[in-house]
């Protein structure tokens, strides 16, 4: 299957700083990328959906000014957690889906490895 | 609203068979996915069903009944490494994935 690389896998930052997480599709063009947050023992919570070249669509309750998403190319999307606070500590996962010619829409979402963010 | 239901936790014995059920109510249907997720890791794809029936892939099989809004994941010859959470997800009419809360499977020797 297709490969999605997410970096970093773990990050510890001080409260008030910003952290950028990268999500790259290595062997296909990801027209749509999804960013999830997962709390311990809970399922994935969709934060936002981003389409290449356009603004991300945020789910209700997700602060777009705090969680900045950029999807500037077909292989890269970034999530920046701005002015991080301890309550932002979580597991963040990206997934990518290709457009026509890459398997179409009715296919699995390919996941990155996830990023464990700890804000101290 | 959209809803995916699956048991919170199940326990099974090594070498046995376990069936994890998933029922759903969604706005449209474009397929049902099963993912495996080990603690601290991202989910990994197990199966995709879009037509009714049973799909077999090695020790894992997945069944779908669209009329009943029901699926199950069947795991045979259980191994200790199968201890994980199993997530059921449905792709709705907008091609968005709706996720269940996951079933934590505990395998005992």
Coordinates of N, CA and C in Angstrom, one line a residue:
Chain A
X1 N 0.8 -1.2 0.0 CA 0.0 0.0 0.0 C 0.8 1.2 0.0
X2 N 0.2 2.4 -0.1 CA 0.9 3.6 -0.2 C 1.5 4.0 1.2
X3 N 2.5 4.8 1.1 CA 3.2 5.2 2.4 C 3.0 6.6 2.7
X4 N 2.7 6.8 4.0 CA 2.5 8.2 4.5 C 3.5 8.3 5.6
X5 N 4.3 9.3 5.6 CA 5.4 9.5 6.6 C 5.0 10.8 7.4
X6 N 5.0 10.6 8.7 CA 4.7 11.7 9.6 C 5.9 11.9 10.5
X7 N 6.2 13.2 10.7 CA 7.4 13.6 11.5 C 7.1 14.8 12.3
X8 N 7.5 14.9 13.6 CA 8.3 13.9 14.3 C 7.4 12.8 14.9
X9 N 7.9 11.8 15.4 CA 7.1 10.7 16.0 C 6.8 11.1 17.5
X10 N 7.7 11.8 18.1 CA 7.6 12.3 19.5 C 8.1 13.7 19.6
X11 N 7.5 14.5 20.3 CA 8.0 15.9 20.6 C 7.6 16.3 22.0
X12 N 8.5 16.9 22.7 CA 8.2 17.5 24.0 C 8.5 19.0 23.8
X13 N 7.6 19.8 24.2 CA 7.8 21.3 24.1 C 7.4 22.0 25.3
X14 N 7.8 23.2 25.5 CA 7.5 24.0 26.6 C 6.1 24.7 26.3
X15 N 5.4 24.9 27.4 CA 4.1 25.7 27.2 C 4.4 27.0 26.6
X16 N 3.5 27.4 25.6 CA 3.7 28.7 25.0 C 4.4 28.7 23.7
X17 N 5.1 27.6 23.4 CA 5.8 27.5 22.1 C 4.9 26.8 21.1
X18 N 5.4 26.8 19.8 CA 4.6 26.3 18.7 C 5.3 25.0 18.2
X19 N 4.6 24.1 17.7 CA 5.1 22.8 17.2 C 4.5 22.5 15.9
X20 N 5.4 22.2 14.9 CA 4.9 21.8 13.6 C 5.1 20.3 13.4
X21 N 4.0 19.7 12.8 CA 4.0 18.3 12.5 C 3.9 18.2 11.0
X22 N 4.7 17.4 10.4 CA 4.6 17.2 8.9 C 4.0 15.8 8.6
X23 N 3.3 15.9 7.5 CA 2.7 14.6 7.0 C 3.0 14.6 5.5
X24 N 3.7 13.6 5.0 CA 4.1 13.5 3.6 C 3.6 12.2 3.0
X25 N 3.0 12.3 1.8 CA 2.7 11.1 1.1 C 3.9 10.8 0.2
X26 N 4.5 9.6 0.3 CA 5.8 9.3 -0.3 C 5.7 8.8 -1.7
X27 N 4.6 8.1 -2.1 CA 4.6 7.5 -3.4 C 3.2 7.7 -4.1
X28 N 2.5 8.7 -3.6 CA 1.2 9.0 -4.3 C 0.9 10.5 -4.0
X29 N 0.0 11.0 -4.8 CA -0.4 12.4 -4.6 C -1.7 12.4 -3.8
X30 N -1.5 13.0 -2.6 CA -2.6 13.1 -1.6 C -3.4 14.3 -1.9
X31 N -4.5 14.2 -2.5 CA -5.4 15.3 -2.8 C -6.1 15.8 -1.5
X32 N -6.3 14.8 -0.6 CA -7.0 15.2 0.6 C -6.2 14.6 1.8
X33 N -6.0 15.4 2.8 CA -5.3 14.9 4.0 C -6.2 15.2 5.2
X34 N -6.2 14.3 6.2 CA -7.0 14.4 7.4 C -6.1 14.5 8.6
X35 N -6.4 15.3 9.5 CA -5.7 15.4 10.8 C -6.6 14.9 11.9
X36 N -6.1 14.0 12.7 CA -6.9 13.4 13.8 C -6.1 13.7 15.1
X37 N -6.9 13.7 16.2 CA -6.4 13.7 17.5 C -7.0 12.5 18.3
X38 N -6.1 11.9 19.1 CA -6.6 10.8 19.8 C -6.2 10.8 21.2
X39 N -7.2 10.8 22.1 CA -6.9 10.8 23.5 C -6.8 9.3 24.0
X40 N -6.1 9.1 25.1 CA -5.9 7.7 25.6 C -7.2 6.9 25.6
X41 N -7.2 5.8 25.1 CA -8.4 4.8 25.2 C -9.6 5.4 24.4
X42 N -9.4 6.3 23.5 CA -10.5 6.8 22.8 C -10.2 6.7 21.3
X43 N -11.3 6.8 20.5 CA -11.1 6.6 19.0 C -10.6 7.9 18.4
X44 N -10.4 7.9 17.2 CA -9.8 9.0 16.5 C -10.9 10.2 16.4
X45 N -10.4 11.4 16.7 CA -11.3 12.5 16.5 C -10.8 13.4 15.4
X46 N -11.6 13.5 14.3 CA -11.2 14.3 13.2 C -11.2 15.8 13.6
X47 N -10.0 16.4 13.3 CA -9.8 17.8 13.6 C -10.2 18.6 12.4
X48 N -9.6 18.2 11.2 CA -9.8 19.0 10.0 C -9.5 18.2 8.8
X49 N -10.0 18.6 7.7 CA -9.8 18.0 6.4 C -9.2 19.1 5.5
X50 N -8.1 18.7 4.9 CA -7.4 19.7 4.0 C -7.3 19.2 2.6
X51 N -7.6 20.0 1.6 CA -7.5 19.7 0.2 C -6.4 20.6 -0.3
X52 N -5.5 20.0 -1.2 CA -4.4 20.7 -1.7 C -4.8 22.0 -2.3
X53 N -4.1 23.1 -1.9 CA -4.3 24.4 -2.5 C -5.4 25.2 -1.9
X54 N -6.2 24.6 -1.0 CA -7.3 25.4 -0.4 C -7.2 25.3 1.1
X55 N -8.1 26.2 1.7 CA -8.1 26.2 3.1 C -8.7 25.0 3.7
X56 N -8.2 24.6 4.9 CA -8.7 23.4 5.6 C -10.1 23.7 6.1
X57 N -10.8 22.6 6.2 CA -12.1 22.6 6.8 C -12.0 22.0 8.2
X58 N -12.4 22.8 9.2 CA -12.2 22.4 10.6 C -13.5 21.8 11.1
X59 N -13.4 20.8 11.9 CA -14.6 20.3 12.6 C -15.0 21.2 13.7
X60 N -16.3 21.1 14.1 CA -16.8 22.0 15.1 C -16.1 21.8 16.4
X61 N -15.7 22.9 17.0 CA -15.0 22.9 18.3 C -13.5 22.9 18.2
X62 N -13.0 22.8 17.0 CA -11.5 22.9 16.8 C -11.1 24.3 16.4
X63 N -10.2 24.9 17.1 CA -9.8 26.2 16.9 C -8.8 26.3 15.7
X64 N -9.3 27.0 14.7 CA -8.4 27.0 13.5 C -7.2 27.9 13.7
X65 N -7.3 28.9 14.6 CA -6.1 29.8 14.8 C -5.1 29.1 15.7
X66 N -5.5 28.1 16.4 CA -4.6 27.3 17.3 C -4.0 26.2 16.5
X67 N -4.7 25.5 15.7 CA -4.2 24.4 14.9 C -4.2 24.8 13.5
X68 N -3.1 25.3 13.1 CA -2.9 25.8 11.7 C -2.5 24.6 10.8
X69 N -3.3 24.5 9.7 CA -3.1 23.4 8.7 C -2.8 24.0 7.4
X70 N -1.7 23.5 6.8 CA -1.3 24.0 5.5 C -1.1 22.8 4.6
X71 N -1.7 22.8 3.4 CA -1.6 21.7 2.5 C -1.2 22.3 1.1
X72 N 0.1 22.8 1.1 CA 0.5 23.6 -0.1 C 0.9 22.7 -1.3
X73 N 1.1 21.4 -1.1 CA 1.5 20.6 -2.2 C 0.7 19.3 -2.1
X74 N 0.8 18.5 -3.2 CA 0.1 17.2 -3.2 C 0.8 16.1 -2.4
X75 N 1.9 16.4 -1.8 CA 2.6 15.4 -1.0 C 2.9 15.9 0.4
X76 N 2.5 17.1 0.8 CA 2.9 17.6 2.1 C 1.7 18.4 2.7
X77 N 1.4 18.0 4.0 CA 0.5 18.8 4.8 C 1.2 19.0 6.1
X78 N 1.0 20.2 6.7 CA 1.6 20.4 8.0 C 0.5 20.9 9.0
X79 N 0.6 20.5 10.2 CA -0.2 20.9 11.3 C 0.7 21.6 12.3
X80 N 0.4 22.9 12.6 CA 1.1 23.6 13.6 C 0.3 23.9 14.8
X81 N 0.7 23.4 15.9 CA 0.0 23.7 17.2 C 0.6 25.0 17.8
X82 N -0.1 26.1 17.8 CA 0.5 27.3 18.2 C 0.2 27.6 19.7
X83 N 1.2 28.2 20.3 CA 1.1 28.5 21.8 C 0.5 27.3 22.5
X84 N 1.3 26.3 22.4 CA 0.8 25.0 23.0 C 0.7 25.1 24.5
X85 N -0.3 24.4 25.0 CA -0.5 24.3 26.5 C -0.6 22.8 26.8
X86 N -0.4 22.5 28.1 CA -0.4 21.0 28.5 C -1.7 20.3 28.0
X87 N -2.8 21.0 28.0 CA -4.0 20.3 27.5 C -4.0 19.9 26.0
X88 N -3.0 20.4 25.3 CA -2.8 20.0 23.9 C -2.0 18.8 23.8
X89 N -1.5 18.3 24.9 CA -0.8 17.0 24.8 C -1.7 15.9 24.4
X90 N -1.3 15.2 23.3 CA -2.1 14.2 22.7 C -1.4 13.4 21.7
X91 N -2.0 12.5 21.0 CA -1.5 11.8 19.9 C -2.2 12.3 18.7
X92 N -1.4 12.9 17.8 CA -1.9 13.5 16.5 C -1.5 12.6 15.4
X93 N -2.5 12.3 14.5 CA -2.3 11.3 13.4 C -2.8 12.0 12.1
X94 N -2.1 11.9 11.1 CA -2.6 12.3 9.8 C -2.9 11.1 8.9
X95 N -3.8 11.3 8.0 CA -4.0 10.3 7.0 C -4.2 11.0 5.6
X96 N -3.9 10.2 4.6 CA -4.0 10.8 3.3 C -4.8 10.0 2.3
X97 N -5.4 10.6 1.4 CA -6.2 9.9 0.4 C -5.9 10.5 -1.0
X98 N -5.7 9.6 -2.0 CA -5.4 10.2 -3.3 C -6.6 10.4 -4.1
X99 N -6.4 11.1 -5.2 CA -7.5 11.4 -6.2 C -7.5 10.4 -7.3
X100 N -8.0 10.7 -8.4 CA -8.1 9.8 -9.5 C -6.7 9.4 -10.0
X101 N -6.6 8.2 -10.3 CA -5.3 7.7 -10.8 C -4.4 7.1 -9.7
X102 N -4.9 7.4 -8.4 CA -4.1 6.9 -7.3 C -4.9 5.8 -6.5
X103 N -6.0 5.4 -7.0 CA -6.8 4.5 -6.3 C -8.2 5.0 -6.1
X104 N -8.4 6.3 -6.3 CA -9.7 6.8 -6.2 C -10.2 7.1 -4.8
X105 N -11.4 7.4 -4.7 CA -11.9 7.9 -3.4 C -12.3 6.7 -2.5
X106 N -12.8 5.7 -3.1 CA -13.3 4.6 -2.3 C -12.2 3.6 -1.8
X107 N -11.1 4.1 -1.3 CA -10.0 3.3 -0.8 C -9.7 3.6 0.6
X108 N -8.8 2.8 1.1 CA -8.4 3.0 2.5 C -7.7 4.4 2.6
X109 N -7.8 4.9 3.8 CA -7.0 6.1 4.2 C -5.7 5.6 4.7
X110 N -4.6 6.1 4.2 CA -3.3 5.7 4.6 C -2.8 6.6 5.7
X111 N -2.4 6.0 6.8 CA -2.1 6.7 8.0 C -0.6 7.0 8.1
X112 N -0.2 8.1 8.7 CA 1.1 8.4 9.1 C 1.3 7.6 10.4
X113 N 2.5 7.7 10.9 CA 2.9 6.9 12.1 C 2.3 7.5 13.4
X114 N 1.9 8.8 13.3 CA 1.4 9.5 14.5 C 2.5 10.3 15.2
X115 N 2.1 11.3 15.9 CA 3.0 12.1 16.7 C 2.5 12.3 18.1
X116 N 3.4 11.9 19.0 CA 3.0 12.0 20.4 C 3.5 13.4 20.9
X117 N 2.6 14.3 21.2 CA 3.0 15.6 21.6 C 2.8 15.7 23.2
X118 N 3.9 16.1 23.8 CA 3.8 16.4 25.3 C 4.2 17.8 25.5
X119 N 3.3 18.6 26.1 CA 3.6 20.0 26.4 C 3.8 20.1 27.9
X120 N 5.0 20.6 28.3 CA 5.3 20.7 29.7 C 5.4 22.1 30.2
Chain B
X1 N -28.5 11.5 13.3 CA -27.1 11.6 13.3 C -26.4 10.3 12.9
X2 N -25.1 10.4 12.8 CA -24.3 9.2 12.4 C -23.8 8.5 13.6
X3 N -23.8 7.2 13.5 CA -23.4 6.4 14.7 C -22.8 5.1 14.3
X4 N -21.7 4.8 15.0 CA -21.0 3.5 14.8 C -20.9 2.9 16.2
X5 N -21.4 1.7 16.4 CA -21.4 1.0 17.7 C -20.5 -0.3 17.6
X6 N -19.7 -0.4 18.5 CA -18.9 -1.7 18.7 C -18.6 -1.8 20.1
X7 N -18.4 -3.1 20.6 CA -18.2 -3.3 22.0 C -16.9 -2.6 22.5
X8 N -16.9 -2.2 23.7 CA -15.7 -1.5 24.2 C -14.5 -2.4 24.4
X9 N -14.8 -3.6 24.9 CA -13.7 -4.5 25.2 C -14.1 -6.0 25.1
X10 N -13.2 -6.8 24.6 CA -13.5 -8.2 24.5 C -12.2 -9.0 25.0
X11 N -12.4 -10.2 25.5 CA -11.3 -11.0 26.0 C -11.5 -12.4 25.3
X12 N -10.3 -12.9 24.8 CA -10.3 -14.2 24.2 C -9.0 -15.0 24.5
X13 N -9.0 -16.2 24.2 CA -7.9 -17.1 24.6 C -7.0 -17.3 23.3
X14 N -5.7 -17.4 23.6 CA -4.8 -17.7 22.5 C -5.2 -18.9 21.8
X15 N -5.2 -18.9 20.4 CA -5.6 -20.1 19.6 C -7.0 -20.1 19.3
X16 N -7.8 -19.4 20.0 CA -9.3 -19.4 19.8 C -9.7 -18.5 18.6
X17 N -11.0 -18.3 18.5 CA -11.6 -17.5 17.5 C -12.5 -16.4 18.2
X18 N -12.4 -15.2 17.7 CA -13.2 -14.1 18.2 C -13.9 -13.3 17.1
X19 N -15.1 -12.9 17.4 CA -15.8 -12.1 16.4 C -16.1 -10.7 17.0
X20 N -15.8 -9.7 16.4 CA -16.0 -8.3 16.8 C -17.1 -7.7 15.9
X21 N -18.2 -7.3 16.6 CA -19.3 -6.8 15.8 C -19.3 -5.2 15.7
X22 N -19.9 -4.8 14.6 CA -20.0 -3.3 14.4 C -21.3 -3.0 13.7
X23 N -22.1 -2.2 14.3 CA -23.3 -1.7 13.7 C -23.2 -0.2 13.4
X24 N -23.9 0.2 12.3 CA -23.7 1.6 11.9 C -25.0 2.2 11.4
X25 N -25.1 3.5 11.6 CA -26.2 4.3 11.0 C -25.5 5.5 10.4
X26 N -25.4 5.7 9.1 CA -24.7 6.8 8.5 C -25.5 7.4 7.4
X27 N -25.1 8.6 7.0 CA -25.6 9.3 5.9 C -25.0 8.7 4.6
X28 N -25.6 7.7 4.0 CA -25.0 7.1 2.9 C -24.0 6.1 3.3
X29 N -23.5 5.3 2.3 CA -22.6 4.2 2.6 C -21.7 4.1 1.3
X30 N -20.4 4.2 1.6 CA -19.4 3.9 0.5 C -18.3 3.0 1.0
X31 N -18.7 2.1 1.9 CA -17.7 1.1 2.3 C -17.5 1.1 3.8
X32 N -17.1 0.0 4.3 CA -16.8 -0.2 5.7 C -15.3 -0.7 5.9
X33 N -14.6 -0.1 6.8 CA -13.2 -0.5 7.0 C -13.0 -1.0 8.4
X34 N -12.1 -1.9 8.5 CA -11.6 -2.4 9.8 C -10.1 -2.0 9.9
X35 N -9.7 -1.4 11.0 CA -8.3 -1.1 11.3 C -7.9 -1.7 12.6
X36 N -6.6 -2.1 12.7 CA -6.0 -2.5 13.9 C -5.1 -1.4 14.5
X37 N -5.2 -1.2 15.8 CA -4.4 -0.2 16.3 C -3.7 -0.7 17.6
X38 N -2.4 -0.8 17.6 CA -1.7 -1.1 18.9 C -1.5 0.1 19.7
X39 N -1.4 0.0 21.0 CA -1.3 1.2 21.9 C -0.1 2.0 21.4
X40 N -0.4 3.3 21.3 CA 0.7 4.3 21.0 C 1.1 4.3 19.5
X41 N 0.4 3.6 18.7 CA 0.7 3.5 17.3 C -0.5 4.0 16.4
X42 N -0.3 4.3 15.2 CA -1.3 4.7 14.3 C -2.1 3.4 13.8
X43 N -3.3 3.6 13.4 CA -4.1 2.4 12.9 C -3.4 1.8 11.6
X44 N -3.6 0.5 11.5 CA -3.2 -0.1 10.2 C -4.4 -0.8 9.6
X45 N -4.5 -0.7 8.3 CA -5.6 -1.2 7.6 C -5.7 -2.8 7.6
X46 N -6.9 -3.3 7.8 CA -7.1 -4.7 7.8 C -8.0 -5.1 6.7
X47 N -9.2 -4.4 6.5 CA -10.1 -4.9 5.5 C -11.0 -3.8 5.0
X48 N -11.6 -4.0 3.8 CA -12.6 -3.0 3.3 C -13.7 -3.9 2.6
X49 N -14.9 -3.6 3.1 CA -16.1 -4.2 2.5 C -17.0 -3.2 1.9
X50 N -17.5 -3.4 0.7 CA -18.5 -2.5 0.1 C -19.7 -3.3 -0.4
X51 N -19.5 -4.5 -0.6 CA -20.6 -5.4 -1.0 C -20.9 -6.4 0.1
X52 N -22.1 -6.9 0.1 CA -22.5 -7.8 1.2 C -21.7 -9.1 1.0
X53 N -21.4 -9.7 2.2 CA -20.7 -11.0 2.1 C -19.5 -11.0 3.0
X54 N -18.8 -12.1 2.8 CA -17.6 -12.3 3.6 C -16.3 -12.2 2.8
X55 N -15.4 -11.4 3.3 CA -14.1 -11.2 2.7 C -13.0 -11.9 3.6
X56 N -12.3 -12.9 3.1 CA -11.3 -13.6 3.9 C -9.9 -13.2 3.5
X57 N -9.1 -12.9 4.5 CA -7.7 -12.6 4.3 C -6.9 -13.2 5.4
X58 N -6.4 -14.4 5.1 CA -5.6 -15.1 6.1 C -6.4 -15.4 7.3
X59 N -5.9 -15.1 8.5 CA -6.6 -15.4 9.7 C -7.7 -14.4 10.0
X60 N -7.8 -13.3 9.2 CA -8.8 -12.3 9.5 C -9.9 -12.4 8.3
X61 N -11.1 -12.3 8.7 CA -12.2 -12.2 7.8 C -13.1 -11.1 8.2
X62 N -13.8 -10.4 7.2 CA -14.7 -9.4 7.6 C -16.0 -9.6 6.8
X63 N -17.1 -9.4 7.5 CA -18.4 -9.6 6.9 C -19.2 -8.3 6.9
X64 N -20.1 -8.2 5.8 CA -20.9 -7.0 5.8 C -22.3 -7.4 5.3
X65 N -23.3 -6.7 6.0 CA -24.7 -6.8 5.6 C -25.2 -5.3 5.6
X66 N -25.3 -4.8 4.4 CA -25.7 -3.4 4.2 C -27.2 -3.2 4.7
X67 N -28.0 -4.2 4.4 CA -29.4 -4.0 4.8 C -29.6 -4.0 6.3
X68 N -28.7 -4.6 7.0 CA -28.8 -4.6 8.5 C -27.9 -3.6 9.1
X69 N -27.1 -2.9 8.3 CA -26.1 -2.0 8.9 C -25.2 -2.6 9.9
X70 N -24.6 -3.7 9.4 CA -23.9 -4.6 10.4 C -22.7 -5.2 9.7
X71 N -21.6 -5.3 10.5 CA -20.4 -5.9 10.0 C -19.8 -6.6 11.2
X72 N -18.9 -7.6 10.9 CA -18.1 -8.2 11.9 C -16.7 -8.5 11.4
X73 N -15.8 -8.5 12.3 CA -14.4 -8.9 12.0 C -14.2 -10.2 12.8
X74 N -13.7 -11.2 12.0 CA -13.5 -12.5 12.6 C -12.0 -12.8 12.7
X75 N -11.5 -13.1 13.8 CA -10.1 -13.4 14.0 C -9.9 -14.8 14.4
X76 N -9.2 -15.6 13.6 CA -9.0 -17.0 13.9 C -7.6 -17.3 14.4
X77 N -7.4 -18.4 15.1 CA -6.1 -18.8 15.6 C -5.4 -17.6 16.3
X78 N -6.1 -17.1 17.2 CA -5.6 -15.9 17.9 C -4.2 -16.1 18.4
X79 N -3.4 -15.0 18.2 CA -2.0 -14.9 18.8 C -1.9 -13.7 19.7
X80 N -1.0 -13.8 20.6 CA -0.8 -12.8 21.6 C -0.7 -11.4 20.9
X81 N 0.0 -11.4 19.8 CA 0.2 -10.1 19.1 C -1.1 -9.5 18.6
X82 N -2.2 -10.3 18.6 CA -3.4 -9.7 18.1 C -4.1 -8.8 19.2
X83 N -3.5 -8.8 20.4 CA -4.0 -7.9 21.4 C -3.8 -6.5 20.9
X84 N -5.0 -5.8 20.7 CA -4.9 -4.4 20.2 C -6.4 -3.9 20.2
X85 N -6.5 -2.7 19.7 CA -7.9 -2.1 19.5 C -8.2 -2.3 18.1
X86 N -9.5 -2.6 17.8 CA -9.9 -2.8 16.4 C -11.0 -1.8 16.2
X87 N -10.7 -1.0 15.2 CA -11.6 0.2 14.8 C -12.4 -0.1 13.6
X88 N -13.7 0.1 13.7 CA -14.7 0.0 12.6 C -14.9 1.4 12.1
X89 N -14.9 1.6 10.8 CA -15.1 3.0 10.2 C -15.9 2.8 9.0
X90 N -16.9 3.7 8.8 CA -17.8 3.7 7.6 C -17.5 5.0 6.8
X91 N -17.4 4.8 5.5 CA -17.3 5.9 4.6 C -18.7 6.4 4.2
X92 N -19.0 7.6 4.5 CA -20.4 8.1 4.2 C -20.5 8.6 2.8
X93 N -21.6 9.2 2.5 CA -21.9 9.7 1.2 C -21.0 10.8 0.7
X94 N -20.4 11.5 1.6 CA -19.4 12.5 1.3 C -18.0 12.0 1.3
X95 N -17.8 10.6 1.4 CA -16.5 10.0 1.4 C -15.7 10.3 2.6
X96 N -16.4 10.7 3.7 CA -15.7 10.9 4.9 C -15.8 9.7 5.8
X97 N -14.8 9.4 6.6 CA -14.8 8.3 7.4 C -15.4 8.6 8.8
X98 N -16.4 7.8 9.2 CA -17.0 7.9 10.5 C -16.5 6.8 11.3
X99 N -15.9 7.1 12.4 CA -15.1 6.1 13.2 C -15.9 5.6 14.4
X100 N -15.9 4.3 14.7 CA -16.3 3.8 16.0 C -15.3 4.1 17.0
X101 N -15.7 3.8 18.3 CA -14.8 4.1 19.4 C -13.7 3.0 19.5
X102 N -13.9 1.9 18.8 CA -12.8 0.9 18.9 C -13.2 -0.2 19.9
X103 N -12.7 -1.4 19.7 CA -12.9 -2.5 20.6 C -11.5 -3.0 21.0
X104 N -11.3 -2.9 22.3 CA -10.0 -3.4 22.8 C -10.1 -4.9 23.0
X105 N -9.2 -5.6 22.3 CA -9.2 -7.0 22.4 C -8.0 -7.5 23.3
X106 N -8.3 -8.2 24.3 CA -7.3 -8.8 25.2 C -7.2 -10.3 25.0
X107 N -6.0 -10.7 24.7 CA -5.7 -12.1 24.4 C -5.0 -12.7 25.7
X108 N -5.6 -13.8 26.2 CA -5.0 -14.4 27.3 C -4.4 -15.8 26.9
X109 N -3.3 -16.2 27.6 CA -2.6 -17.4 27.2 C -3.5 -18.6 27.5

